[in-house]
PDB file of C-alpha atoms and ligand atoms in Angstrom:
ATOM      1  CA  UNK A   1      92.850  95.133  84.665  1.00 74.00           C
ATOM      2  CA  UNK A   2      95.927  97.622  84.569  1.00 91.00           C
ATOM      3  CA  UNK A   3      95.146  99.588  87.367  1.00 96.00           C
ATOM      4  CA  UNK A   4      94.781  99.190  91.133  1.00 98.00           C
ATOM      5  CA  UNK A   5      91.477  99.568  92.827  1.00 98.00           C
ATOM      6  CA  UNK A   6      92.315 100.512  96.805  1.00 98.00           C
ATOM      7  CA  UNK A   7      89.374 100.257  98.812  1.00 98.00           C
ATOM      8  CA  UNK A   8      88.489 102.266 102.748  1.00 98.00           C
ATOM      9  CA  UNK A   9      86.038 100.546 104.889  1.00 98.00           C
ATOM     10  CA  UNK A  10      84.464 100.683 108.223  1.00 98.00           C
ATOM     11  CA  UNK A  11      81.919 101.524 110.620  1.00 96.00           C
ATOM     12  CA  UNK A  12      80.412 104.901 111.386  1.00 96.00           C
ATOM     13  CA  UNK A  13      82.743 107.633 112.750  1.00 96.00           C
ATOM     14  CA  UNK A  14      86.095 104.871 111.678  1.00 97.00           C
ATOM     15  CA  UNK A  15      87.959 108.178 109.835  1.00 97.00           C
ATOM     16  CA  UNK A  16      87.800 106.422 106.273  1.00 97.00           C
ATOM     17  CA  UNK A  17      87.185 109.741 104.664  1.00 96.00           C
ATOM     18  CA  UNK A  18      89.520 111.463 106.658  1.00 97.00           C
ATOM     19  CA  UNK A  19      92.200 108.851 105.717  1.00 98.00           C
ATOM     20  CA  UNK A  20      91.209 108.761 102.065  1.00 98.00           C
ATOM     21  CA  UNK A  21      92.005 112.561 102.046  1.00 98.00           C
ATOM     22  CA  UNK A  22      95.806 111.969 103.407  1.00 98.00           C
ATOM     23  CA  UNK A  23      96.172 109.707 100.616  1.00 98.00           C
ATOM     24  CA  UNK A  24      95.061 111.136  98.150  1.00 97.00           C
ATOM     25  CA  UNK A  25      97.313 114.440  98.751  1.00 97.00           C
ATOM     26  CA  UNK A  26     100.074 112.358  99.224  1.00 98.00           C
ATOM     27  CA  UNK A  27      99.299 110.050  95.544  1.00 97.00           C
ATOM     28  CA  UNK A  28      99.048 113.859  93.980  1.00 96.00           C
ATOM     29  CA  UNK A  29     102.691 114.878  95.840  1.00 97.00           C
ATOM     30  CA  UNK A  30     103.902 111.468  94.228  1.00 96.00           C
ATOM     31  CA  UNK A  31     102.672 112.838  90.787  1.00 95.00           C
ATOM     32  CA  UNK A  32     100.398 109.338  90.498  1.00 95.00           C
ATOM     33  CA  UNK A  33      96.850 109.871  88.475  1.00 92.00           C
ATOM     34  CA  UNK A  34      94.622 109.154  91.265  1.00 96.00           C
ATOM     35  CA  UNK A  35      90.884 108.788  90.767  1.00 96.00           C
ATOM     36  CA  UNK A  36      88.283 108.858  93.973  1.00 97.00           C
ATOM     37  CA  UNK A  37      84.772 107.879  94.058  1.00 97.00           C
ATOM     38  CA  UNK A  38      82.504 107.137  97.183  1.00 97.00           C
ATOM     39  CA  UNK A  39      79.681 104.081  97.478  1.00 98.00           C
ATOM     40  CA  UNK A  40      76.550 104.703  97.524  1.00 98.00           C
ATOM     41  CA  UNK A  41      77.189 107.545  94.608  1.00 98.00           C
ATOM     42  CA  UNK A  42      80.204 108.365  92.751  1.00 96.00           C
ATOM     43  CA  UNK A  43      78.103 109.219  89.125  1.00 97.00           C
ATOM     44  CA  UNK A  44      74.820 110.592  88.470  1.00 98.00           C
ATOM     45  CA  UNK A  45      72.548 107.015  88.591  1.00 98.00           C
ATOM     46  CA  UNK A  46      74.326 105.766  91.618  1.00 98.00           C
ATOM     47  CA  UNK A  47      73.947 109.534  93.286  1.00 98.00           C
ATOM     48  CA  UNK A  48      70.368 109.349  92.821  1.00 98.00           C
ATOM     49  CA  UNK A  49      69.811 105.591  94.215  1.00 98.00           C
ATOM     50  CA  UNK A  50      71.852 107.102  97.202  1.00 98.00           C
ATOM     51  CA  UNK A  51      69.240 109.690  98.273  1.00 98.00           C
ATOM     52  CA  UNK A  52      66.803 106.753  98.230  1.00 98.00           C
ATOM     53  CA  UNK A  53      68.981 104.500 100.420  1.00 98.00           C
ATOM     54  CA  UNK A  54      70.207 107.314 102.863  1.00 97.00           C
ATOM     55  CA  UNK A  55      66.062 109.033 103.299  1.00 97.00           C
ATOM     56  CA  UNK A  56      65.583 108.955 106.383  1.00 97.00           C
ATOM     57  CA  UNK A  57      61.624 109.016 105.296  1.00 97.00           C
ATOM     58  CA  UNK A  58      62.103 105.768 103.268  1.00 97.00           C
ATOM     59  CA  UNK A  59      61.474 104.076 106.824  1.00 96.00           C
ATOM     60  CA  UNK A  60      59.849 100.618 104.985  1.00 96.00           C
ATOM     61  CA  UNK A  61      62.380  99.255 103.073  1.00 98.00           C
ATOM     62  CA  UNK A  62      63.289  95.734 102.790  1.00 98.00           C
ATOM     63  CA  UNK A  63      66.230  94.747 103.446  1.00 98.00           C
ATOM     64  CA  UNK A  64      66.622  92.519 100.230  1.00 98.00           C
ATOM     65  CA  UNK A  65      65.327  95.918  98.637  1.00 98.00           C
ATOM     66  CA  UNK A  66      68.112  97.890  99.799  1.00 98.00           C
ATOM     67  CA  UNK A  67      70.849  95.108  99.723  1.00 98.00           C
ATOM     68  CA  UNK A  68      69.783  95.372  95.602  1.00 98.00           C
ATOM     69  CA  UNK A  69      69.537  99.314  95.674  1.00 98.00           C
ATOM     70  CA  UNK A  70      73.408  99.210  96.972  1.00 98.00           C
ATOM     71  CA  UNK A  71      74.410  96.532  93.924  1.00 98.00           C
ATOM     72  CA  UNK A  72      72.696  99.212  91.627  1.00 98.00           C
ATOM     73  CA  UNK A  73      74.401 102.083  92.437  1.00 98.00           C
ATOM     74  CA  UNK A  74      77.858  99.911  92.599  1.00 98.00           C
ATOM     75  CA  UNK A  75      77.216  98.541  89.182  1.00 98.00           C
ATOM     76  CA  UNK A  76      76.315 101.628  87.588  1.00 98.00           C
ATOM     77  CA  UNK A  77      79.555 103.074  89.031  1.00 98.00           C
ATOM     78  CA  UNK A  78      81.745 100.062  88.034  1.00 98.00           C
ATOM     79  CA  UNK A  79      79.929 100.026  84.793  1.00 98.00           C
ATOM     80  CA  UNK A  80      80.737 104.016  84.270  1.00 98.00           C
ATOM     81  CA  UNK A  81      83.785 104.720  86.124  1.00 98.00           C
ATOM     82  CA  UNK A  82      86.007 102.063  87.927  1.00 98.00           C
ATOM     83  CA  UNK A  83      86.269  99.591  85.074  1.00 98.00           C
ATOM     84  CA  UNK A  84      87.274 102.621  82.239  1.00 98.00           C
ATOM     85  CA  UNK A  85      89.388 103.928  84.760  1.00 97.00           C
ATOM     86  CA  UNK A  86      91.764 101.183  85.822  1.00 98.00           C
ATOM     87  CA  UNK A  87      91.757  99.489  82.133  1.00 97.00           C
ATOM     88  CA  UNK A  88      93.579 102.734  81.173  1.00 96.00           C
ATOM     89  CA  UNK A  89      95.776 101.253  84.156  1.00 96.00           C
ATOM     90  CA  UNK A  90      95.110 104.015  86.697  1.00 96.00           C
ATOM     91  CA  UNK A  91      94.576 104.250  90.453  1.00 97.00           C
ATOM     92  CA  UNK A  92      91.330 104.311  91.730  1.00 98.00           C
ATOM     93  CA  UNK A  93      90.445 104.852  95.437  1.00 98.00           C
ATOM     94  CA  UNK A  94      86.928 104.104  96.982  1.00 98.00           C
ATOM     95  CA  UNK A  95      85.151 105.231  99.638  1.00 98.00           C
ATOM     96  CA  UNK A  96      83.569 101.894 100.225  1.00 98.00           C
ATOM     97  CA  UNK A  97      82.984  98.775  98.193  1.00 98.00           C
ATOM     98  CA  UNK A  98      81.264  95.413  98.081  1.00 98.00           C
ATOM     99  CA  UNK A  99      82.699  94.974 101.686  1.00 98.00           C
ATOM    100  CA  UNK A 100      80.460  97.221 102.710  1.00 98.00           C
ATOM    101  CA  UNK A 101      77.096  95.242 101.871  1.00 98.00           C
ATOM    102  CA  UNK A 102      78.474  92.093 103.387  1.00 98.00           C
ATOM    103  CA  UNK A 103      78.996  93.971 106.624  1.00 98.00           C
ATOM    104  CA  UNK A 104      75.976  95.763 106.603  1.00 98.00           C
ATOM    105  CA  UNK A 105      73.502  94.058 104.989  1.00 98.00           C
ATOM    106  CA  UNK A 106      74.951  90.642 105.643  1.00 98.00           C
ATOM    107  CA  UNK A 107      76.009  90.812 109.062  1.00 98.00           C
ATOM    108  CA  UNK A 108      74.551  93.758 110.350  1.00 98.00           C
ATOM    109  CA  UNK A 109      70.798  92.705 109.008  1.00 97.00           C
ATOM    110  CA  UNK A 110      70.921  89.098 108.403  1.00 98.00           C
ATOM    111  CA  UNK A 111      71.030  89.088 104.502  1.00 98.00           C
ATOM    112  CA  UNK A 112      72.335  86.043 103.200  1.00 98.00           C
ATOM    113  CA  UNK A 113      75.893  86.588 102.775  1.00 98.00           C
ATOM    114  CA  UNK A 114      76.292  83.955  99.847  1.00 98.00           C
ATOM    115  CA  UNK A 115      73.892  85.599  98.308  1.00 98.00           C
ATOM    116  CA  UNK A 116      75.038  89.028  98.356  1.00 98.00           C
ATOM    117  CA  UNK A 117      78.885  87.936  97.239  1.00 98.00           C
ATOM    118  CA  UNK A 118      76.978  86.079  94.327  1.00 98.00           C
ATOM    119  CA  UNK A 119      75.318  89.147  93.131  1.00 98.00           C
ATOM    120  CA  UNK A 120      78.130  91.134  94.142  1.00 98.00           C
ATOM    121  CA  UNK A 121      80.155  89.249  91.252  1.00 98.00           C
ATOM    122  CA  UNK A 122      77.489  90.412  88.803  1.00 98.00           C
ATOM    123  CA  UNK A 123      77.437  94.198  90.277  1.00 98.00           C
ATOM    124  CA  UNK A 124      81.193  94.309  89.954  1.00 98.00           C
ATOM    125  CA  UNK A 125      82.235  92.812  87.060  1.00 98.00           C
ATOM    126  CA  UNK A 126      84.550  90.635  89.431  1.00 98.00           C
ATOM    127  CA  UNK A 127      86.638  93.463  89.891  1.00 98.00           C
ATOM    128  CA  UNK A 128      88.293  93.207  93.397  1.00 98.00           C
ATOM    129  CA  UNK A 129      90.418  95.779  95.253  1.00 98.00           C
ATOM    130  CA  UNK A 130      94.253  95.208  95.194  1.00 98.00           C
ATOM    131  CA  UNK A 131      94.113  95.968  99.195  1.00 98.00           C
ATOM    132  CA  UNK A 132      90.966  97.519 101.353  1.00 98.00           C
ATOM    133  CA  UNK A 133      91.941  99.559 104.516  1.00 98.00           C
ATOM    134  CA  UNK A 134      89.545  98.484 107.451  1.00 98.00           C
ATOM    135  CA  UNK A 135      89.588 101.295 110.042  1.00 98.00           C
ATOM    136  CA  UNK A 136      88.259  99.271 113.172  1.00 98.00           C
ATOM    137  CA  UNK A 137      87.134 101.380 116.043  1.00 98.00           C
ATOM    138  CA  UNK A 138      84.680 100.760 118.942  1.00 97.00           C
ATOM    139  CA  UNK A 139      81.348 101.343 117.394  1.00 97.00           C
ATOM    140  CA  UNK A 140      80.073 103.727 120.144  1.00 97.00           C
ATOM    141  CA  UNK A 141      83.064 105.709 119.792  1.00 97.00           C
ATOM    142  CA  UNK A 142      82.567 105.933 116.034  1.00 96.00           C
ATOM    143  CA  UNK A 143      79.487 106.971 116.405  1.00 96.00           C
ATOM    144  CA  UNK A 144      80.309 109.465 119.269  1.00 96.00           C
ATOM    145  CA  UNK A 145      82.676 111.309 116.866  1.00 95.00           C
ATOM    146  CA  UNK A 146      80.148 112.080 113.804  1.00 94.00           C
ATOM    147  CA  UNK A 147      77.199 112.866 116.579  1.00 91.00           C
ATOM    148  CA  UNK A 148      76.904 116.782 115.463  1.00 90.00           C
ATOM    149  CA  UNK A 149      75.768 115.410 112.313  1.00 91.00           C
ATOM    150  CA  UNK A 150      72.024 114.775 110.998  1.00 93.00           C
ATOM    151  CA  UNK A 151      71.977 110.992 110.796  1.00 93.00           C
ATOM    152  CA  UNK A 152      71.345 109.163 107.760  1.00 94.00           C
ATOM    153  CA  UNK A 153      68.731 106.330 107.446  1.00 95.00           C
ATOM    154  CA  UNK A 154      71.616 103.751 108.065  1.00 95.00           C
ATOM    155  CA  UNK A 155      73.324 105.731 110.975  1.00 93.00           C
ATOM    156  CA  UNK A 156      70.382 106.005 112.879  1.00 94.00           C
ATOM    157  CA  UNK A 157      70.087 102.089 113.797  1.00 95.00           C
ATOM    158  CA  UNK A 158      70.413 100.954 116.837  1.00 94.00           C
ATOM    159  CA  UNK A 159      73.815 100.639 118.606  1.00 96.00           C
ATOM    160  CA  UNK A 160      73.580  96.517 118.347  1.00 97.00           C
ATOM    161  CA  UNK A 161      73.281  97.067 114.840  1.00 97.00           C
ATOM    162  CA  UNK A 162      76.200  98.479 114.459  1.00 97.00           C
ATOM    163  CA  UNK A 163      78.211  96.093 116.275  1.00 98.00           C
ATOM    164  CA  UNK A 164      77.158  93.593 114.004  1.00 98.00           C
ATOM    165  CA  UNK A 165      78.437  95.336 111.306  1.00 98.00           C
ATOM    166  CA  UNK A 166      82.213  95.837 113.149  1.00 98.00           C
ATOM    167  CA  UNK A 167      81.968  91.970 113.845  1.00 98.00           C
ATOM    168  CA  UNK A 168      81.221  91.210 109.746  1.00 98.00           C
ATOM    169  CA  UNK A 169      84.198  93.387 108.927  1.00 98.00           C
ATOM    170  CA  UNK A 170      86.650  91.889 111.417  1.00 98.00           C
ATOM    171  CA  UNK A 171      85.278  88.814 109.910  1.00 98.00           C
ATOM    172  CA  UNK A 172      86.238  89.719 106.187  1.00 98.00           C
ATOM    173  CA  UNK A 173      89.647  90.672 107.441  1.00 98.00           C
ATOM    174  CA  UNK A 174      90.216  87.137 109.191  1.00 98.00           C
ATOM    175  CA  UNK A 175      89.140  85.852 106.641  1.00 98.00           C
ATOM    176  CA  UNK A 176      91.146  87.650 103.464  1.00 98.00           C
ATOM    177  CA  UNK A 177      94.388  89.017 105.429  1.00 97.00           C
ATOM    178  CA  UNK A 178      96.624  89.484 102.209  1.00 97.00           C
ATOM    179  CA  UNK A 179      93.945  92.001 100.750  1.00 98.00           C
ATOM    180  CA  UNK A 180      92.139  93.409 103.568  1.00 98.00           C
ATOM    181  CA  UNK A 181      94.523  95.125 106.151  1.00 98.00           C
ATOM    182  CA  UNK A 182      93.087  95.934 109.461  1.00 98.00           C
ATOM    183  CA  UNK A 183      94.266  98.739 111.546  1.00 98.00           C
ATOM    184  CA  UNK A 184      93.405 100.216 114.938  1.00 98.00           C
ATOM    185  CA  UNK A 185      91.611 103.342 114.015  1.00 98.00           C
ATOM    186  CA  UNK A 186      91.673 104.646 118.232  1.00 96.00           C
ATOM    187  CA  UNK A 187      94.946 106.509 117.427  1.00 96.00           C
ATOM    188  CA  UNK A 188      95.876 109.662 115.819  1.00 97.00           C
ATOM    189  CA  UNK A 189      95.343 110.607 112.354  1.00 98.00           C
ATOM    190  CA  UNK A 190      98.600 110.788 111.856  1.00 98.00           C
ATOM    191  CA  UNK A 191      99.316 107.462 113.481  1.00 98.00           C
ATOM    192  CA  UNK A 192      96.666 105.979 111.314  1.00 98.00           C
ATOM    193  CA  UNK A 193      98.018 107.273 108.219  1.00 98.00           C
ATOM    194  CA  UNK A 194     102.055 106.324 109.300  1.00 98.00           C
ATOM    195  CA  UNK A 195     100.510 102.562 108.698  1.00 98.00           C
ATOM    196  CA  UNK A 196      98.235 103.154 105.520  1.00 98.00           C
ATOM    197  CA  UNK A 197     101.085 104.786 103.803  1.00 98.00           C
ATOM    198  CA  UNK A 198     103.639 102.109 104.543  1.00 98.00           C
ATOM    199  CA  UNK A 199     101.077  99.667 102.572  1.00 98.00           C
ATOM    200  CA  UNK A 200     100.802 101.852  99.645  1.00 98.00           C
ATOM    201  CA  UNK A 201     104.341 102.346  98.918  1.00 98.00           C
ATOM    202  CA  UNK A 202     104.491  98.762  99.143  1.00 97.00           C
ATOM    203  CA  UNK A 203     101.944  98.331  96.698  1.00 97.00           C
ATOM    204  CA  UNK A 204     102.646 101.280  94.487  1.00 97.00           C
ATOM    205  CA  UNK A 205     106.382 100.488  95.022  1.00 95.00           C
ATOM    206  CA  UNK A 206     106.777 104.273  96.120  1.00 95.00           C
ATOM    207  CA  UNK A 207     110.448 104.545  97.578  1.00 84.00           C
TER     208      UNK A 207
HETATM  209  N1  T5A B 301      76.357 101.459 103.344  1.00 53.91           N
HETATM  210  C1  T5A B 301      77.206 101.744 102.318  1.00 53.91           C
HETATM  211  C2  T5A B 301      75.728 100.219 103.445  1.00 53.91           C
HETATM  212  O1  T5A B 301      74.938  99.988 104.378  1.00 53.91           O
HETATM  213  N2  T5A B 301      76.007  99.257 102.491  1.00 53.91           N
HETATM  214  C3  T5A B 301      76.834  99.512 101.429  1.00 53.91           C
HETATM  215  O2  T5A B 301      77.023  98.618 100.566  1.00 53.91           O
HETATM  216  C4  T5A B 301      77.460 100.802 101.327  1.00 53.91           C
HETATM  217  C5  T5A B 301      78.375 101.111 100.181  1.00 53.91           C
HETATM  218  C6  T5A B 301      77.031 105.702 103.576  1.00 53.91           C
HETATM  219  C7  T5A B 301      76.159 104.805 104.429  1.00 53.91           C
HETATM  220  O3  T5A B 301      75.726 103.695 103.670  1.00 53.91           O
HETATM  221  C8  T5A B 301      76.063 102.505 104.343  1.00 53.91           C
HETATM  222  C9  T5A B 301      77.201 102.840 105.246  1.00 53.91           C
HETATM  223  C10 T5A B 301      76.918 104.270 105.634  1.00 53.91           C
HETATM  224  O4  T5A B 301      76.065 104.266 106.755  1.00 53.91           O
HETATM  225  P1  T5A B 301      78.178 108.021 104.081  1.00 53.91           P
HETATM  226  O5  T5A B 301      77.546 109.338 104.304  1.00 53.91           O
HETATM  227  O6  T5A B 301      78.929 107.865 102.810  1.00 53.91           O
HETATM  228  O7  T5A B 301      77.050 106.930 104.191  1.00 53.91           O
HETATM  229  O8  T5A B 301      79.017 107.769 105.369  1.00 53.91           O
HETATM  230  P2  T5A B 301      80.299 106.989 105.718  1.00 53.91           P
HETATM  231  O9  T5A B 301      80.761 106.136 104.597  1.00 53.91           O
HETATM  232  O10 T5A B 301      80.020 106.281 106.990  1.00 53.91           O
HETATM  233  O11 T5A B 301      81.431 108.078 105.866  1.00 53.91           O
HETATM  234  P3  T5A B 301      81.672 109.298 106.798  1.00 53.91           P
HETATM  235  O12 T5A B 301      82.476 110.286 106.049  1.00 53.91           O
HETATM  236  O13 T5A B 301      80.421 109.781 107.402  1.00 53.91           O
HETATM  237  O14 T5A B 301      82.509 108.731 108.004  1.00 53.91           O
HETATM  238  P4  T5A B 301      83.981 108.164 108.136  1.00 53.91           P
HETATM  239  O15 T5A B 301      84.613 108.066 106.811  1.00 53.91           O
HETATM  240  O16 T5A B 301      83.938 106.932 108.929  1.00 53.91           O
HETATM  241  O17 T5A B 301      84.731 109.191 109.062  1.00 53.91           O
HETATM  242  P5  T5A B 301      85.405 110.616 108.826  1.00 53.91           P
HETATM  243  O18 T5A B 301      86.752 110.482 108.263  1.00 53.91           O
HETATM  244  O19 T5A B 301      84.442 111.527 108.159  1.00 53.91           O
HETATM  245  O20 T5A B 301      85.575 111.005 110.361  1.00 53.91           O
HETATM  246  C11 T5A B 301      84.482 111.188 111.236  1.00 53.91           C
HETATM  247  C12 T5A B 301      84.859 112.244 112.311  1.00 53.91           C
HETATM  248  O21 T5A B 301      85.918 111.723 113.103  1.00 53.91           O
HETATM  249  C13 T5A B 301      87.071 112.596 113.041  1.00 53.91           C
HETATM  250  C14 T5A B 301      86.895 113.430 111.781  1.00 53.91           C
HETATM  251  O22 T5A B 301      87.574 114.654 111.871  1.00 53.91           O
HETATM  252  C15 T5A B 301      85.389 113.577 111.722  1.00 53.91           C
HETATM  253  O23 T5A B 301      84.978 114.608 112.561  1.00 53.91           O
HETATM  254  N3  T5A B 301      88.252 111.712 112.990  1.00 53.91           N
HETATM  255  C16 T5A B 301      88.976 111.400 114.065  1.00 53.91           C
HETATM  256  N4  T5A B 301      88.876 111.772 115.361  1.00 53.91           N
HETATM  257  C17 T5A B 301      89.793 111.261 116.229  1.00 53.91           C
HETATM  258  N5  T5A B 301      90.810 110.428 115.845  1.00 53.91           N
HETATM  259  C18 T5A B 301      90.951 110.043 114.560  1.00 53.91           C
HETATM  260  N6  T5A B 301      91.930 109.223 114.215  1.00 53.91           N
HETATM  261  C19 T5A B 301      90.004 110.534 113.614  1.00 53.91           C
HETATM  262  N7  T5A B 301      89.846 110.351 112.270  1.00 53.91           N
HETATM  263  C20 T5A B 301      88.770 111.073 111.912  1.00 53.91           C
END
């Protein structure tokens, strides 16, 4: 692949979004074709399997069932977007990627990691991010900042739960430094985004 897949992950409330935003303006400022998509979602098929993960009615699904339903909508997306996209050699950031299912289907409910990187393969086409961000924060603080919103399916679990899920990304990041970069996301936005941008010039070679 030409292009460079750069990947955001973390727990509830981390400021991914919030950091994918500063990025992105800044990649435009730089005059570099940047192309975002989120996980679940991104195109039509993977939109759709995301109402189905995210119902908060949907209260009896498996968790092999959804660990699958989050492989579709990745796939599909791969399939339609991300592989096209960096081919043609161009950037592509993502709101979450197969990172995401090991930490939160893995780790957070006891889904066979092995498993889920070995389907993962399949779902992604083996297409790996250059370098993922992992915004780590406290998970009750996380969750204390997004707590005016109505709470998906996923965000409503239990606060254990979600510390799971932090403990599967530090994990990932102990265990793949070079690509996954983990920063301390209890400091300013700006703070936050002083260190992601220092990686992306490095990677972009932006001087
Ligand atoms: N999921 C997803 C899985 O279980 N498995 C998978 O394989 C995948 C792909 C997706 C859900 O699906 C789960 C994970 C999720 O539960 P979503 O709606 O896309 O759901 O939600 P999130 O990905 O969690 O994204 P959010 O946009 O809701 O949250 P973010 O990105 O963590 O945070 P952000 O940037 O929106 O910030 C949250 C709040 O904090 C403030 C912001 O202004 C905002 O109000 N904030 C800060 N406050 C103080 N200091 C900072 N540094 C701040 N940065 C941001």
């Amino acid at each position: 692949m030409k292009g460079t897949l750069i990947t955001f992950e973390g727990s509830e409330g981390s400021g991914k979004s919030t950091q994918i935003e500063l990025v992105r303006a800044y990649l435009k400022r730089k005059k570099k074709t940047v192309l975002f998509v989120r996980e679940p979602g991104g195109v039509k098929i993977s939109e759709k399997i995301r109402d189905v993960l995210l119902d908060v009615k949907n209260t009896k699904m498996s968790s092999e069932c959804e660990t699958l339903l989050y492989m579709a909508a990745r796939a599909q997306l791969v399939e339609e977007v991300i592989a096209p996209v960096l081919k043609a050699g161009k950037i592509v950031l993502c709101d979450r990627f197969l990172d995401s299912t090991v930490a939160y289907q893995g780790y957070g409910n006891g889904v066979d990691v092995r498993a889920i990187k070995s389907i993962g393969k399949f779902a992604t086409q083996t297409i790996k991010p250059e370098i993922t961000f992992f915004f780590d924060i406290d998970a009750k603080k996380g969750l204390s900042r997004i707590k005016g919103r109505a709470k998906d399916r996923i965000e409503r679990r239990a606060l254990r739960y979600h510390n799971r899920v932090r403990k599967g990304y530090t994990e990932i990041a102990r265990k793949e430094p070079g690509r996954v970069k983990l920063i301390d996301a209890n400091q300013t936005k700006e703070e936050i985004f002083a260190v992601v941008v220092k990686h992306i010039d490095r990677l972009l070679k932006i001087h």
